[in-house]
PDB file of C-alpha atoms in Angstrom:
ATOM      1  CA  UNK O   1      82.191-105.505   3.744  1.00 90.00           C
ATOM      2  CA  UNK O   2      80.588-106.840   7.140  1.00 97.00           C
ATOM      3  CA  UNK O   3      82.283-109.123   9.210  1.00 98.00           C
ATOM      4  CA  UNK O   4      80.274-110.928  10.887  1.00 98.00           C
ATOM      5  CA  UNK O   5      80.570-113.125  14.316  1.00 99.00           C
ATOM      6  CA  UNK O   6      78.915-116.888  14.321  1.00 99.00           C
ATOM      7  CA  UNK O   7      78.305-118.552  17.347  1.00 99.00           C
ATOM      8  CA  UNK O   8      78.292-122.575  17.275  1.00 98.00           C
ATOM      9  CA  UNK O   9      77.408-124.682  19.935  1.00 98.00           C
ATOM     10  CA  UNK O  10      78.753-128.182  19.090  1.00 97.00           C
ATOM     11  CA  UNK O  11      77.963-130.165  16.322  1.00 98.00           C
ATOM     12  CA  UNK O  12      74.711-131.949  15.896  1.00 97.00           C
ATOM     13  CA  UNK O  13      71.584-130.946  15.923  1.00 96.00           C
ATOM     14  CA  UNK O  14      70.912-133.401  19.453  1.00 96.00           C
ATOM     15  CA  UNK O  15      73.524-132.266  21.382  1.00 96.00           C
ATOM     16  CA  UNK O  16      74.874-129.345  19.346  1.00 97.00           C
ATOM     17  CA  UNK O  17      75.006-126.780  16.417  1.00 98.00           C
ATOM     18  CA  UNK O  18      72.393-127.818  13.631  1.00 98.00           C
ATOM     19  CA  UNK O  19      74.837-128.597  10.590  1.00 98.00           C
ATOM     20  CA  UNK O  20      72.423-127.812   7.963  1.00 98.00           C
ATOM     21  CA  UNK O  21      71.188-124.364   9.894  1.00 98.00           C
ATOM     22  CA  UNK O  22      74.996-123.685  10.335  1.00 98.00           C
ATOM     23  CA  UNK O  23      76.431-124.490   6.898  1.00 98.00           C
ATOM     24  CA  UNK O  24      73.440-122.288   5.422  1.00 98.00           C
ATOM     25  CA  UNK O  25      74.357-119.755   7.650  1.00 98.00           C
ATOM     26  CA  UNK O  26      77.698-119.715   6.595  1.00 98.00           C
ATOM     27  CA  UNK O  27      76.803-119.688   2.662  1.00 98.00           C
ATOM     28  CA  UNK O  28      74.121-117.064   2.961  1.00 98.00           C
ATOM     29  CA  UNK O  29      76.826-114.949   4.122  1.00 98.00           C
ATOM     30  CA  UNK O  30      79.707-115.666   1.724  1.00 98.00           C
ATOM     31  CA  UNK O  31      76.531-115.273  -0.882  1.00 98.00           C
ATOM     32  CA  UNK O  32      75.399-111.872   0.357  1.00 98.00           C
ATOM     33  CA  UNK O  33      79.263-110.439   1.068  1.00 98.00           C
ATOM     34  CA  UNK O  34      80.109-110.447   3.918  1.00 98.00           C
ATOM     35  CA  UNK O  35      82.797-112.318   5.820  1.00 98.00           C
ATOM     36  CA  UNK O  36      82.606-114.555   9.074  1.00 98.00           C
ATOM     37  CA  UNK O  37      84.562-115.999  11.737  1.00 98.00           C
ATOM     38  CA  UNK O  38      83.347-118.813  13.704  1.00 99.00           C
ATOM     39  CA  UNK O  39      83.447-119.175  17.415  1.00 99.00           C
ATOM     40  CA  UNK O  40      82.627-121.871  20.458  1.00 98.00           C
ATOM     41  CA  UNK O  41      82.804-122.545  23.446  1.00 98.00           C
ATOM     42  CA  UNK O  42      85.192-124.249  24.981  1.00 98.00           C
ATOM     43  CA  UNK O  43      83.926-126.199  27.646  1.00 96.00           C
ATOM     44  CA  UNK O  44      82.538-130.147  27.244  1.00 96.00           C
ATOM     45  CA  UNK O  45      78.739-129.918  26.037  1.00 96.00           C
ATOM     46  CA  UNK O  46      76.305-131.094  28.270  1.00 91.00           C
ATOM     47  CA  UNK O  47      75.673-134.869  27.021  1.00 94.00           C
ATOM     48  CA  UNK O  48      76.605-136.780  23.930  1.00 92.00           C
ATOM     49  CA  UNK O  49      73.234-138.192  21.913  1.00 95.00           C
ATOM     50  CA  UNK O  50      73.854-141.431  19.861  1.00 94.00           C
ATOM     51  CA  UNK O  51      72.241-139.393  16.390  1.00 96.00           C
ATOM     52  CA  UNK O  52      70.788-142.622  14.910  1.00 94.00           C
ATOM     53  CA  UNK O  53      68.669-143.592  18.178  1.00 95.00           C
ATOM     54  CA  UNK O  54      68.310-140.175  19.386  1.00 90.00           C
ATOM     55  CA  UNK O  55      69.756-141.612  22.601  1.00 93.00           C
ATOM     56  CA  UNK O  56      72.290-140.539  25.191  1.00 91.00           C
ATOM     57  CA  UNK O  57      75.660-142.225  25.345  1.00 95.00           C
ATOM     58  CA  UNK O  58      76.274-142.953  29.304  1.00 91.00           C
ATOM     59  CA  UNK O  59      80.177-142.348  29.791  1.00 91.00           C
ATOM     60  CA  UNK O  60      81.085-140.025  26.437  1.00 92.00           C
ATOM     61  CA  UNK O  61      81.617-136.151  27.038  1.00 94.00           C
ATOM     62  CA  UNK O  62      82.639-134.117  24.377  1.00 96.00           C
ATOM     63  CA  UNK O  63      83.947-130.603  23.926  1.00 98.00           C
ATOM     64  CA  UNK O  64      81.845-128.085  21.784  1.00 98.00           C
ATOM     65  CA  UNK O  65      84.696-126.092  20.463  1.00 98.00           C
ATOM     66  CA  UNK O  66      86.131-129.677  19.164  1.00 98.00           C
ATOM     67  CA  UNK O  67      82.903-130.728  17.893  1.00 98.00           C
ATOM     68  CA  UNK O  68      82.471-127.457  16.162  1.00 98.00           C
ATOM     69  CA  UNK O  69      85.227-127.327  14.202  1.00 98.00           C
ATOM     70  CA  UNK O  70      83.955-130.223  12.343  1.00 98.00           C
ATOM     71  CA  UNK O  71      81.881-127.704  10.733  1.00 98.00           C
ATOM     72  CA  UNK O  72      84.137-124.961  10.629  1.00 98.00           C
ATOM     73  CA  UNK O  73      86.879-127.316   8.926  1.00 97.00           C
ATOM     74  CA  UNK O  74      89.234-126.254  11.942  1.00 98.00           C
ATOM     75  CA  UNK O  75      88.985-122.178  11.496  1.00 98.00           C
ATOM     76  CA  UNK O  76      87.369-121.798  14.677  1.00 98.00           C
ATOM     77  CA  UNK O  77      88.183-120.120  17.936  1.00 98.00           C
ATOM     78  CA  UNK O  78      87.314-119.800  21.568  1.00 98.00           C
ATOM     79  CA  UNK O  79      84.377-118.113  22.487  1.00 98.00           C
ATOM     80  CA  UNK O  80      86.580-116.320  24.955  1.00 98.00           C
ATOM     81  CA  UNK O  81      88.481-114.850  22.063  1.00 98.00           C
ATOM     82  CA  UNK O  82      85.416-113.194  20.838  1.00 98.00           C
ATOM     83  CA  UNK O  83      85.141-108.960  20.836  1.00 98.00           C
ATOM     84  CA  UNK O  84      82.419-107.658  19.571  1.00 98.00           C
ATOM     85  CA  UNK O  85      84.543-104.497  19.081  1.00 98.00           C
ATOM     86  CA  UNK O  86      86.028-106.203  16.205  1.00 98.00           C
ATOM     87  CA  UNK O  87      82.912-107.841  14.443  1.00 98.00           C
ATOM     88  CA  UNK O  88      80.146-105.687  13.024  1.00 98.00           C
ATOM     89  CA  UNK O  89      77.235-108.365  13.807  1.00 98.00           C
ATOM     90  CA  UNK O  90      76.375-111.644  15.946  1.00 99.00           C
ATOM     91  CA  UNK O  91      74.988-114.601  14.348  1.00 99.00           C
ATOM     92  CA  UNK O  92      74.028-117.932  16.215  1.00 98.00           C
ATOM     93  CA  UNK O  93      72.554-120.705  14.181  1.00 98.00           C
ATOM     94  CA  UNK O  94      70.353-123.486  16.421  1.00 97.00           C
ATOM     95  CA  UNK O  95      70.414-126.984  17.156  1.00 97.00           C
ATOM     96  CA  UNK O  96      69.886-128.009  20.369  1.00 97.00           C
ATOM     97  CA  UNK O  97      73.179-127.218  21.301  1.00 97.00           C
ATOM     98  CA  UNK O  98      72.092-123.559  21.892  1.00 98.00           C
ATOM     99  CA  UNK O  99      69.269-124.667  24.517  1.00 98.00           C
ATOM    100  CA  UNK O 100      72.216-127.059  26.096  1.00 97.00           C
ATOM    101  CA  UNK O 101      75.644-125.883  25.611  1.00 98.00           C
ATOM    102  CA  UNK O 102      74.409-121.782  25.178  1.00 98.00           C
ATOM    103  CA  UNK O 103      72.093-121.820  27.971  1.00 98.00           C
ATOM    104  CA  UNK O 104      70.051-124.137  29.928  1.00 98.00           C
ATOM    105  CA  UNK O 105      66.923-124.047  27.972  1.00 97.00           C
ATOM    106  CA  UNK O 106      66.461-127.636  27.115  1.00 96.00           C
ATOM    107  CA  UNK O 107      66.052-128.694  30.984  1.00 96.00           C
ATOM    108  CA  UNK O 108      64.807-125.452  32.603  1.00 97.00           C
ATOM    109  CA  UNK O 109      62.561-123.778  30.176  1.00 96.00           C
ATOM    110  CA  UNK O 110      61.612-120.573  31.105  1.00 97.00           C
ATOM    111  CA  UNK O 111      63.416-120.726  34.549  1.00 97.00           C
ATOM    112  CA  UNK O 112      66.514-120.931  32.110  1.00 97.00           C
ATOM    113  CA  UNK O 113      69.630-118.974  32.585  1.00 98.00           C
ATOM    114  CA  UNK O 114      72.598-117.933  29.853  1.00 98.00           C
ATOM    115  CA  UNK O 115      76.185-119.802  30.236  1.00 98.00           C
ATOM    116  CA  UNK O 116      78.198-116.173  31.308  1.00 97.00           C
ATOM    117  CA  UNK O 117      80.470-116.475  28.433  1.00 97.00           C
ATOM    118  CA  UNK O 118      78.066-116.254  25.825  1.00 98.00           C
ATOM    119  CA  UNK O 119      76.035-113.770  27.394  1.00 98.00           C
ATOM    120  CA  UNK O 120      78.384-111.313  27.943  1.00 98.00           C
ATOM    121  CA  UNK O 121      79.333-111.155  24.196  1.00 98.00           C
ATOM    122  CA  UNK O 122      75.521-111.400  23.155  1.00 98.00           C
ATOM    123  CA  UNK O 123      74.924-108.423  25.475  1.00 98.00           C
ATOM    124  CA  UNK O 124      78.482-106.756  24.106  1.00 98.00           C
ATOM    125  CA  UNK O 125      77.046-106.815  20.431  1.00 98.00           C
ATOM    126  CA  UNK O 126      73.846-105.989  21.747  1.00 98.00           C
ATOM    127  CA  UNK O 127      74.775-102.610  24.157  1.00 98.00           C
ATOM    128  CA  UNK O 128      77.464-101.759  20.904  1.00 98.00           C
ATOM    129  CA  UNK O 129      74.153-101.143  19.152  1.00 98.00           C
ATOM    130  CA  UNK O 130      74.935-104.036  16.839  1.00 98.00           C
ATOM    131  CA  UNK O 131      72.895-106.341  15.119  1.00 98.00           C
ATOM    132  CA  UNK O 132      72.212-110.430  15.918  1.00 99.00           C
ATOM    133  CA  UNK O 133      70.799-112.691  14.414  1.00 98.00           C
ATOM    134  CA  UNK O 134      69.204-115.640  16.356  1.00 98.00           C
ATOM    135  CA  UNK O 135      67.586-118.938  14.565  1.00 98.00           C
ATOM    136  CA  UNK O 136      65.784-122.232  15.286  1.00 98.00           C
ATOM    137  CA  UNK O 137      65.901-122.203  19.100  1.00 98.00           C
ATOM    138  CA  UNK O 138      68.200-119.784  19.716  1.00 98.00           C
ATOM    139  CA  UNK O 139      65.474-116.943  19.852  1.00 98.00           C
ATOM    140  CA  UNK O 140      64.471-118.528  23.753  1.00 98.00           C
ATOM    141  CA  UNK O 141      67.603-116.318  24.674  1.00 98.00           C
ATOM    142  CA  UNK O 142      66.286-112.816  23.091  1.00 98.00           C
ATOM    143  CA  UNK O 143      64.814-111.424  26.437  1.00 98.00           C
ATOM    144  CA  UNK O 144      68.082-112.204  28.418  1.00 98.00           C
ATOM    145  CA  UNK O 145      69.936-110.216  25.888  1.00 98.00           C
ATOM    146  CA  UNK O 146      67.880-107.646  24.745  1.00 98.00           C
ATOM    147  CA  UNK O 147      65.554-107.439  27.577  1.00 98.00           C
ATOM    148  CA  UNK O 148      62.134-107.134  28.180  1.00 97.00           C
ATOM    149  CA  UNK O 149      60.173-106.680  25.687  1.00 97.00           C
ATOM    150  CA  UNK O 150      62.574-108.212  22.419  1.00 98.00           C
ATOM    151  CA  UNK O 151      60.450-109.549  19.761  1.00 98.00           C
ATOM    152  CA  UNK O 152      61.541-112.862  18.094  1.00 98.00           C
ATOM    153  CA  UNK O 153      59.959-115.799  16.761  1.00 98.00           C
ATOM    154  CA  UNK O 154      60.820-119.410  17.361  1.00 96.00           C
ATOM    155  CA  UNK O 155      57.325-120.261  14.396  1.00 94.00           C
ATOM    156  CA  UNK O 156      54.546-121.204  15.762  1.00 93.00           C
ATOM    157  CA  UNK O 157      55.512-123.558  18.597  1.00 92.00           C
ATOM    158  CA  UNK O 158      53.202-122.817  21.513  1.00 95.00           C
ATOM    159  CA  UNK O 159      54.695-124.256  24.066  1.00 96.00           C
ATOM    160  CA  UNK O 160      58.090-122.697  23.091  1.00 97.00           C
ATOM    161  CA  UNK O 161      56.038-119.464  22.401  1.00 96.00           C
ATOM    162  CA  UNK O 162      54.232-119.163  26.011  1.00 97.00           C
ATOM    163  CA  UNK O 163      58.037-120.040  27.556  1.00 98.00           C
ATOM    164  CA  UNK O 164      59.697-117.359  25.389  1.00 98.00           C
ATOM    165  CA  UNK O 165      56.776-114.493  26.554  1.00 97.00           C
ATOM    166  CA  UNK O 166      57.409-115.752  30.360  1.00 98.00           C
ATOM    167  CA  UNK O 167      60.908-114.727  29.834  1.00 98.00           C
ATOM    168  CA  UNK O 168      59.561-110.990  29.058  1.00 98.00           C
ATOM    169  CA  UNK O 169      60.406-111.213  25.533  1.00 98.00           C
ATOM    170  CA  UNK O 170      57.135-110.964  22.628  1.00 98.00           C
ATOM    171  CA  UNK O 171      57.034-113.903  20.749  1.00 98.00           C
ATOM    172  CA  UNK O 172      55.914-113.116  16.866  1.00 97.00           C
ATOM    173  CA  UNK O 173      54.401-115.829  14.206  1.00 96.00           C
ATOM    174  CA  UNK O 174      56.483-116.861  11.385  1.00 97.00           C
ATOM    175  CA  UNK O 175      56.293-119.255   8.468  1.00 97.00           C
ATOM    176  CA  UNK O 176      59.969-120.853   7.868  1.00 97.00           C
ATOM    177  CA  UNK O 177      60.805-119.111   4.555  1.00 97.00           C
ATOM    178  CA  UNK O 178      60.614-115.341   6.417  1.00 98.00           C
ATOM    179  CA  UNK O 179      62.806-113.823   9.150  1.00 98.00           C
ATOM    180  CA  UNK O 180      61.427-111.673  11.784  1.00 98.00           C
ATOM    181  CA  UNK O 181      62.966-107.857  12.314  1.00 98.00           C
ATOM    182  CA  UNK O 182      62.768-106.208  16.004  1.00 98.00           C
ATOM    183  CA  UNK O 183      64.063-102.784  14.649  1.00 98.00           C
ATOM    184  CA  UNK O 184      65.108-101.059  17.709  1.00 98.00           C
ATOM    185  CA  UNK O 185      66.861-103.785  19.129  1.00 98.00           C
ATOM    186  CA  UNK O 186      68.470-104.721  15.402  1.00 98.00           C
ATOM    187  CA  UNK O 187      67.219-108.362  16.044  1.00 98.00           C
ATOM    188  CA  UNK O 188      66.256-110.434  13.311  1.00 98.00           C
ATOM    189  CA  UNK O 189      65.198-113.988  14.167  1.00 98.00           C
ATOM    190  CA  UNK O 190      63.947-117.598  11.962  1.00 98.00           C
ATOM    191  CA  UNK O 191      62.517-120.783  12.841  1.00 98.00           C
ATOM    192  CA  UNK O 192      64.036-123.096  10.501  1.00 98.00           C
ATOM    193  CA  UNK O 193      64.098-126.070  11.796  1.00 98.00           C
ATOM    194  CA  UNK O 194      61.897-125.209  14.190  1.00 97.00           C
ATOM    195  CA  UNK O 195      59.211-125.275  11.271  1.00 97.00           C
ATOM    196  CA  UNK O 196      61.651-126.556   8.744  1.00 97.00           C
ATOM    197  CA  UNK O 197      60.761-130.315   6.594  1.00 96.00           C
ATOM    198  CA  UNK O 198      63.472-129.374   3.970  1.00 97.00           C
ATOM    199  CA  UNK O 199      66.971-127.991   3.259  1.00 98.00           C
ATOM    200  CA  UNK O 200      65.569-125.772   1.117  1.00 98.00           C
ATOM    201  CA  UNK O 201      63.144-124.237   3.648  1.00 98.00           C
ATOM    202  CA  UNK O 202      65.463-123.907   6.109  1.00 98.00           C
ATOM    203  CA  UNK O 203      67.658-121.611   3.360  1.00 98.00           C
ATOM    204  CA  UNK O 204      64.835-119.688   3.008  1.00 98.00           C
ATOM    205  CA  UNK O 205      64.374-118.213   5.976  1.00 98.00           C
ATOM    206  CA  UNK O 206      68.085-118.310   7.115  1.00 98.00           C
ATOM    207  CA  UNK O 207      69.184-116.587   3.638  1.00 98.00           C
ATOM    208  CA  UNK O 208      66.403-113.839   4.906  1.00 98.00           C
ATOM    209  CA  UNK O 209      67.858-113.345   8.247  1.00 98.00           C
ATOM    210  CA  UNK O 210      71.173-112.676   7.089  1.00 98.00           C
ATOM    211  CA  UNK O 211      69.816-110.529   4.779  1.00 98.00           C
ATOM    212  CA  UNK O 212      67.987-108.650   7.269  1.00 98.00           C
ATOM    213  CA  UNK O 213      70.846-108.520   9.682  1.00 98.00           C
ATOM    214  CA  UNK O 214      73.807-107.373   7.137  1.00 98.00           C
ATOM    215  CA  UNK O 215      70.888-104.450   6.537  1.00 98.00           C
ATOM    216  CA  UNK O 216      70.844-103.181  10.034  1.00 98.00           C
ATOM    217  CA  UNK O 217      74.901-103.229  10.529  1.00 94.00           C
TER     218      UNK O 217
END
């Protein structure tokens, strides 16, 4: 049975983990066997966004690894607790939290760096020759842990596309209810809500990239 590593980033899909992309994340893998432990980090997250106006709050911080375990219903732990010796795959769900709180996507597109934390794990599961699963967003980070020349898919975005292939990684169409496979770097990738208008199609696609990733470990 593969246990597998998930990587939240808040909780929201403004400021942090998408809940939807994160509970089907979750299910897909209690669906398809495996076991999980979730993970965060524990630092605050970079704003707070008012979810009904889409607005920031002026004076609020928040701490991802708090937020997060609003999904995780409090079995959660520090990202810094996380060894990819003991976990047989990586999975990070999106939201904007992982172009905020993961790396600095959201404000420095493809002049973007990874928060150290999260990309020396990424890179541990990666260099263990382990697989990862990245969706929604969190694909912008494939290139910085797989290097040049990872293939992922963020849809059919083209702005997000054009940043993702300035980065050095290849960015590869995708309708929502598929998941795409780079083989030799066992990274599987899916746009949900990056393409998503439904629950349902975000399960799709997410249920496929678990698949594909629980096949490669």
């Amino acid at each position: 049975m593969a246990k597998v590593a998930v990587v939240l980033s808040g909780c929201g899909v403004y400021d942090g983990a998408e809940i939807n992309e994160a509970v089907l994340t979750l299910l897909s893998l209690e669906q398809q066997g495996a076991t999980y432990q979730c993970f965060a980090p524990d630092r605050e997250q970079m704003h707070v966004i008012n979810h009904l106006t889409g607005e920031p709050v002026a004076g609020e911080t928040r701490n991802a690894l708090v937020e997060a375990a609003r999904i995780a219903r409090g079995d959660i732990k520090a990202l810094s607790a996380l060894n990819p010796g003991e976990f047989d795959a990586l999975l990070v769900p999106g939201g904007f939290g992982a172009a905020k709180n993961l790396c600095d996507f959201a404000v420095a597109g493809d002049q973007m760096s990874v928060q150290d934390d999260f990309l020396s794990v990424a890179r541990g599961f990666h260099q263990a020759n382990k697989p990862i699963g990245l969706i929604c967003i969190a694909p912008v980070m494939a290139a910085a842990i797989c290097g040049a020349g990872a293939q992922c898919t963020i849809g059919n975005d083209t702005e997000v596309a054009a940043a993702i292939d300035a980065m050095g990684a290849q960015h590869l169409q995708c309708p929502v209810t598929e998941a795409r496979v780079d083989v030799g770097n066992k990274l599987v990738t899916t746009p949900a809500y990056m393409l998503a208008g439904s629950v349902s199609e975000a399960y799709a696609g997410i249920s496929d990239c678990v698949k594909e990733v629980l096949a490669l470990s």
